[in-house]
Coordinates of C-alpha atoms in Angstrom, one line a residue:
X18 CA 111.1 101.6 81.9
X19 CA 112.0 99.0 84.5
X20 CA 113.0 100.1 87.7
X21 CA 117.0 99.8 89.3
X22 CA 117.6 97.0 91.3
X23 CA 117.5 99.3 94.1
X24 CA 113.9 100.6 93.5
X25 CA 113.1 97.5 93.1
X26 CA 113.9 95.8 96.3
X27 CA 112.0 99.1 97.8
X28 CA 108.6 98.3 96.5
X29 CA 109.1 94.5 97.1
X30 CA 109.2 95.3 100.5
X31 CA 106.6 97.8 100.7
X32 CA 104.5 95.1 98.9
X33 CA 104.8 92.3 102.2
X34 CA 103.2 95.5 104.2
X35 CA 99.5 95.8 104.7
X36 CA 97.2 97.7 102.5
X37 CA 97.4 101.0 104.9
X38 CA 101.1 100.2 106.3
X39 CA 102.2 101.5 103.2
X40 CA 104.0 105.1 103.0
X41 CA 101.2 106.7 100.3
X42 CA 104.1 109.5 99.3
X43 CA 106.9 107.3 100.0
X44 CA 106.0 105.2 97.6
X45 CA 104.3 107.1 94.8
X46 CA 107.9 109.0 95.0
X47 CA 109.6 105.6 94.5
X48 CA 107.0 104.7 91.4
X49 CA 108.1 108.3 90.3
X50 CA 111.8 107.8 91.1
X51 CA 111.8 104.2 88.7
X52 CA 111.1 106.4 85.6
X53 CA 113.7 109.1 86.3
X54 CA 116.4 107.5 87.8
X55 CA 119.0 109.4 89.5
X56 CA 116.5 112.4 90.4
X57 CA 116.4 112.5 94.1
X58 CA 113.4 112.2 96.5
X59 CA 114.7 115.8 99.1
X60 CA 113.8 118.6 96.6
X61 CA 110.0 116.8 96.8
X62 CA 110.0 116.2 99.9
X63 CA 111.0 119.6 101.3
X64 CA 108.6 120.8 98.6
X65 CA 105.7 118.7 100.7
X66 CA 106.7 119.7 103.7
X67 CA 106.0 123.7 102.9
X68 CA 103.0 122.9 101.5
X69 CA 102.0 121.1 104.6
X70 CA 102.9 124.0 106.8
X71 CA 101.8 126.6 105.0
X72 CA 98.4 125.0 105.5
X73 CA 99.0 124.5 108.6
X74 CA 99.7 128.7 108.9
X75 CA 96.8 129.4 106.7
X76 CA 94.3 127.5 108.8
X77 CA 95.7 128.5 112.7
X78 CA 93.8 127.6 115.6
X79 CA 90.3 128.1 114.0
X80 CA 90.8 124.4 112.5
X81 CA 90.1 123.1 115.4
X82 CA 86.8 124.6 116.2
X83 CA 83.9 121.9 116.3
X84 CA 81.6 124.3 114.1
X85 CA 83.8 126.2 111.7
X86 CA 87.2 123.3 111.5
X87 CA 85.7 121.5 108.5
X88 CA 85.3 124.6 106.9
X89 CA 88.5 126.3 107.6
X90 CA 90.1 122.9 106.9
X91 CA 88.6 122.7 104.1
X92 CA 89.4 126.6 102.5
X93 CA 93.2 126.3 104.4
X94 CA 93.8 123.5 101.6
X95 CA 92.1 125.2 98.8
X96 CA 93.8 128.4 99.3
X97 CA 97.2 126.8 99.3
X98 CA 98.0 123.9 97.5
X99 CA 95.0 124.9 94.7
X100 CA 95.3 129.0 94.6
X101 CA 98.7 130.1 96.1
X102 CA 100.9 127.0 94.5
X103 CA 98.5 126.6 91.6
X104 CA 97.7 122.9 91.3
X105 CA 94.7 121.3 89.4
X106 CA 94.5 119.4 86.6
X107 CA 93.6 119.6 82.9
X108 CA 91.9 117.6 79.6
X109 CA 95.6 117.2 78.5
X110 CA 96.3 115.5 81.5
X111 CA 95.1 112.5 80.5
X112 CA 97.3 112.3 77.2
X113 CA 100.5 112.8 78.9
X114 CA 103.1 110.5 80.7
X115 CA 104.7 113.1 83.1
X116 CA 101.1 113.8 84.9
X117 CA 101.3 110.2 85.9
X118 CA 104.6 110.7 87.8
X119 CA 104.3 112.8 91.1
X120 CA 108.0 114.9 90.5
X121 CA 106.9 115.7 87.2
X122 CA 103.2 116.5 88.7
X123 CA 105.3 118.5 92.0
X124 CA 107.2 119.9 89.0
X125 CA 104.5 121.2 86.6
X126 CA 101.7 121.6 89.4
X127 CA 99.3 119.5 86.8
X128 CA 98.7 116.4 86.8
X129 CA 96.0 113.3 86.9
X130 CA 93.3 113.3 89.4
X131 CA 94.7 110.7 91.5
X132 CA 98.5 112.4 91.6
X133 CA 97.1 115.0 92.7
X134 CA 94.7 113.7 95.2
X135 CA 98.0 112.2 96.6
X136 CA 99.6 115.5 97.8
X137 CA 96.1 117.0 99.9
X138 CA 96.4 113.4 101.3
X139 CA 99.8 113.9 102.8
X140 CA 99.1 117.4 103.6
X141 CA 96.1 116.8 105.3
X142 CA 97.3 113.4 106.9
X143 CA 100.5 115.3 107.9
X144 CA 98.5 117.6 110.1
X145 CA 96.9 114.7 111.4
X146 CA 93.8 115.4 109.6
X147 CA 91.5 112.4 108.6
X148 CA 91.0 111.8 104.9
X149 CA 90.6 109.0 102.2
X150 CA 90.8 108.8 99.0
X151 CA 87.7 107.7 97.2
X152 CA 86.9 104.4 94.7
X153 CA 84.5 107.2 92.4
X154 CA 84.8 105.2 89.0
X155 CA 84.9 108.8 86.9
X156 CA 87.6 110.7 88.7
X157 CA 89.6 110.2 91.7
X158 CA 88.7 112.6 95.0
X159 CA 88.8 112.8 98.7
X160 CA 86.6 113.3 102.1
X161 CA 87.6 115.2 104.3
X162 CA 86.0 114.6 107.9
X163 CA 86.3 116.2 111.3
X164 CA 83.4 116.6 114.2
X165 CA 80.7 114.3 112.4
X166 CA 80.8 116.4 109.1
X167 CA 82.1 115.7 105.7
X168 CA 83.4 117.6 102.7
X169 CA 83.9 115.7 99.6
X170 CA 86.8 117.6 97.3
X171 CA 88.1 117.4 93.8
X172 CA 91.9 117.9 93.9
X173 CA 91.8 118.0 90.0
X174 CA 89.4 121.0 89.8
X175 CA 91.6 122.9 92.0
X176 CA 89.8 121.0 95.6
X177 CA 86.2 122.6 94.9
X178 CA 84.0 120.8 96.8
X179 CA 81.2 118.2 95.7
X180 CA 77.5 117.7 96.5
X181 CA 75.7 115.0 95.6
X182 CA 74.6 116.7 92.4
X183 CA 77.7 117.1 91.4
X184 CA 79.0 113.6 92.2
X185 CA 76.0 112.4 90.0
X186 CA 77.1 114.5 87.1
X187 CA 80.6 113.8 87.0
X188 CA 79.1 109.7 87.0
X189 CA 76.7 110.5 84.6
X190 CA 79.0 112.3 82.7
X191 CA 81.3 109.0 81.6
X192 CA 79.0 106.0 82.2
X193 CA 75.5 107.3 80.5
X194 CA 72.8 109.3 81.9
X195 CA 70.5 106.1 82.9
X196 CA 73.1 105.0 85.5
X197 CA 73.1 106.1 89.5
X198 CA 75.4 106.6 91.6
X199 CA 75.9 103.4 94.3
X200 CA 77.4 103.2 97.8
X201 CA 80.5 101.6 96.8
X202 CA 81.3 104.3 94.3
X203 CA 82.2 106.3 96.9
X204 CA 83.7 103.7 99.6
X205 CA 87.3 104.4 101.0
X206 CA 90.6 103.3 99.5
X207 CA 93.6 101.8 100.9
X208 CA 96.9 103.7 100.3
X209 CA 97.5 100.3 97.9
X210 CA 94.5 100.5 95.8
X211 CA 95.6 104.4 95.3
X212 CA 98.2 104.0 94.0
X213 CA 97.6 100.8 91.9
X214 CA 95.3 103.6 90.9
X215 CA 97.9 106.0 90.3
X216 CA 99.5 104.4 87.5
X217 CA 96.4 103.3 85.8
X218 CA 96.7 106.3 83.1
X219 CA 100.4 105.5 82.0
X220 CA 99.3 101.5 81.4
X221 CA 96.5 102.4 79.3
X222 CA 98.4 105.2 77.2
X223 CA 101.3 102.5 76.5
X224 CA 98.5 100.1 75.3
X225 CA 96.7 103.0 73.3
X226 CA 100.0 103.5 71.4
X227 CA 100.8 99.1 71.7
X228 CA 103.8 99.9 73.1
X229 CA 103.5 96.5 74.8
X230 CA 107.0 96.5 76.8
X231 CA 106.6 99.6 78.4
X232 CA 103.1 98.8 79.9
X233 CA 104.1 95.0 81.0
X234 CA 107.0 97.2 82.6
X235 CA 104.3 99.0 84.5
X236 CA 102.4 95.6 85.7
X237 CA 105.6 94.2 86.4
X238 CA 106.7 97.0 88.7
X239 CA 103.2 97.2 89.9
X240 CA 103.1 93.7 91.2
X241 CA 106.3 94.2 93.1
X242 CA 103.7 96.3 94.8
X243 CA 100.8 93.9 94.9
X244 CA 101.8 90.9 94.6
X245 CA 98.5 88.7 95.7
X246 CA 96.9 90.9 93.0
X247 CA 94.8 89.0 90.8
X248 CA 94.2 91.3 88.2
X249 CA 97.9 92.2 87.6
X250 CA 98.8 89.1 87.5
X251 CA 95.9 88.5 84.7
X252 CA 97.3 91.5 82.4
X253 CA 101.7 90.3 83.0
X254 CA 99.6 87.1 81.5
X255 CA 98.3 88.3 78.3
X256 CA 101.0 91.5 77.8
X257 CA 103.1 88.3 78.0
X258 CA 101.8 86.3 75.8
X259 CA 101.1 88.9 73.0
X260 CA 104.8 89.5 73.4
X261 CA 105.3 85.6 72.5
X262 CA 107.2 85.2 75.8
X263 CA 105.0 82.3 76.2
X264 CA 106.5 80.9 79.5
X265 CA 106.5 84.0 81.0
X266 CA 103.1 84.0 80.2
X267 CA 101.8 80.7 81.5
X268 CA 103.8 81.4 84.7
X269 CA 102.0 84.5 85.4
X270 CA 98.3 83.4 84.4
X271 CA 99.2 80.4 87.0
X272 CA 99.7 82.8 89.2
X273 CA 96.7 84.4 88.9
X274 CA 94.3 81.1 89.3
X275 CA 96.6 80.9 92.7
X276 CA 95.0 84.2 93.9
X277 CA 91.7 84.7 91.6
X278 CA 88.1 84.1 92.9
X279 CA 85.5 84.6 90.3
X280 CA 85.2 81.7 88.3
X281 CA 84.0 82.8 85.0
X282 CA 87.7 84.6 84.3
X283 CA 88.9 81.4 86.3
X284 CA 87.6 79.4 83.4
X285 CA 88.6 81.5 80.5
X286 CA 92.1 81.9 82.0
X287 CA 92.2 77.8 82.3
X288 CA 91.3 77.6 78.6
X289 CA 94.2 80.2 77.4
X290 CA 96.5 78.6 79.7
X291 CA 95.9 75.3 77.8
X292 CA 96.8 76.6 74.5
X293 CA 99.6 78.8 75.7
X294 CA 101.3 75.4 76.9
X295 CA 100.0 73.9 73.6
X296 CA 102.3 76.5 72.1
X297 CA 105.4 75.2 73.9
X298 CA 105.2 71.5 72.8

């Protein structure tokens, strides 16, 4: 579903921001907001802020103790968003649309890794916690990190919390059990990249089914919110062109040689450009 004018003019300007001066809920309530339109954003929002103070309640002044505040940081967000409000995530997640859109996540309190990852974000950040959400190519999860420590927690298995043996089975798990674990599987993500990440799930599921519209209306809404994104610009190309809207196509693969680097897809992209226009004459 394309988004209203008004949504879109939203995420255009969120997309001139910076990679980090972008509002992580604000926006993933706007992405939300483009697939249900006229649901408002207060009922979530007031729903977010009661999360955020009953953690707040729940961990009291022991969060700030230099031995025991990871910990009790840590426990304050497990007990509340995971045990008292009852979200995590589930196999099925994966094969449904609504756990790819944060209302219907806030809604149903199940959801995709990433949604969910989304809300102990704004909690956390809310209390002026630091956290960040993790590149981890098997499932999206956060670090938490006060006094010189760190926590690593899965938001989709109710926030338990990760040690390198589990990180390594979870990897092993998707890619094969001959592959290990490397530095940048586990490097820091801007609020962009997140939730570029965020709608990963409903893309491939409207490809699965080649509903081809629906998931060129996802890159299309996408690159209102990156637009120097190379890689979006690569798949508006092809969804284009499989769709016969062949100068819709060209224009975006263009504009994908304007921002790409690597030149191997540089050529390839140059070769289908050249019969694309072939197509027009």
């Amino acid at each position: 579903m394309k988004p209203t004018p008004g949504a879109c003019r939203r995420l255009s300007a969120f997309g001139a921001l910076g990679d980090n001066d972008i509002g992580l809920t604000e926006t993933a309530l706007v992405l939300a907001g483009a697939e249900r339109p006229g649901i408002g954003f207060a009922t979530y929002e007031r729903h977010l802020e009661k999360l955020t103070d009953d953690v707040a309640a729940y961990a009291g002044k022991d969060v700030d103790h230099p031995r025991s505040g990871l910990d009790m940081r840590v426990e304050a967000l497990q007990q509340i968003i995971a045990k008292r409000y009852g979200y995590g995530g589930s196999d099925e997640a994966y094969e449904d649309f609504d756990c790819a859109n944060l209302m219907r996540v806030i809604d149903r309190r199940d959801g995709l890794p990433t949604l969910l990852g989304i809300i102990y974000i704004h909690v956390a950040r809310a209390l002026g916690w630091m956290i960040d959400g993790l590149d981890f190519p098997s499932r999206f999860i956060v670090r938490l990190e006060f006094a010189g420590q760190r926590r690593i927690l899965d938001p989709f298995d109710h926030g338990r919390v990760l040690e390198s043996f589990d990180l390594r089975d979870l990897y092993k798990a998707v890619s094969g059990p001959h592959v290990e674990i490397a530095p940048d599987h586990t490097a820091a993500l801007s609020n962009r990249a997140i939730l570029l990440r965020s709608r990963r799930n409903a893309k491939v599921l409207y490809l699965r089914s080649e509903n081809l519209e629906e998931a060129l209306d996802v890159v299309e809404t996408l690159l209102l919110l990156a637009p120097k994104e190379p890689s979006l610009w690569r798949e508006a190309g092809i969804l284009n062109a499989r769709l016969d809207k062949v100068a819709e196509a060209i224009a975006a693969l263009e504009e994908y040689l304007k921002h790409a680097d690597a030149e191997a897809s540089r050529y390839r992209t140059s070769i289908l450009l050249q019969e694309l226009r072939g197509r027009l004459n």
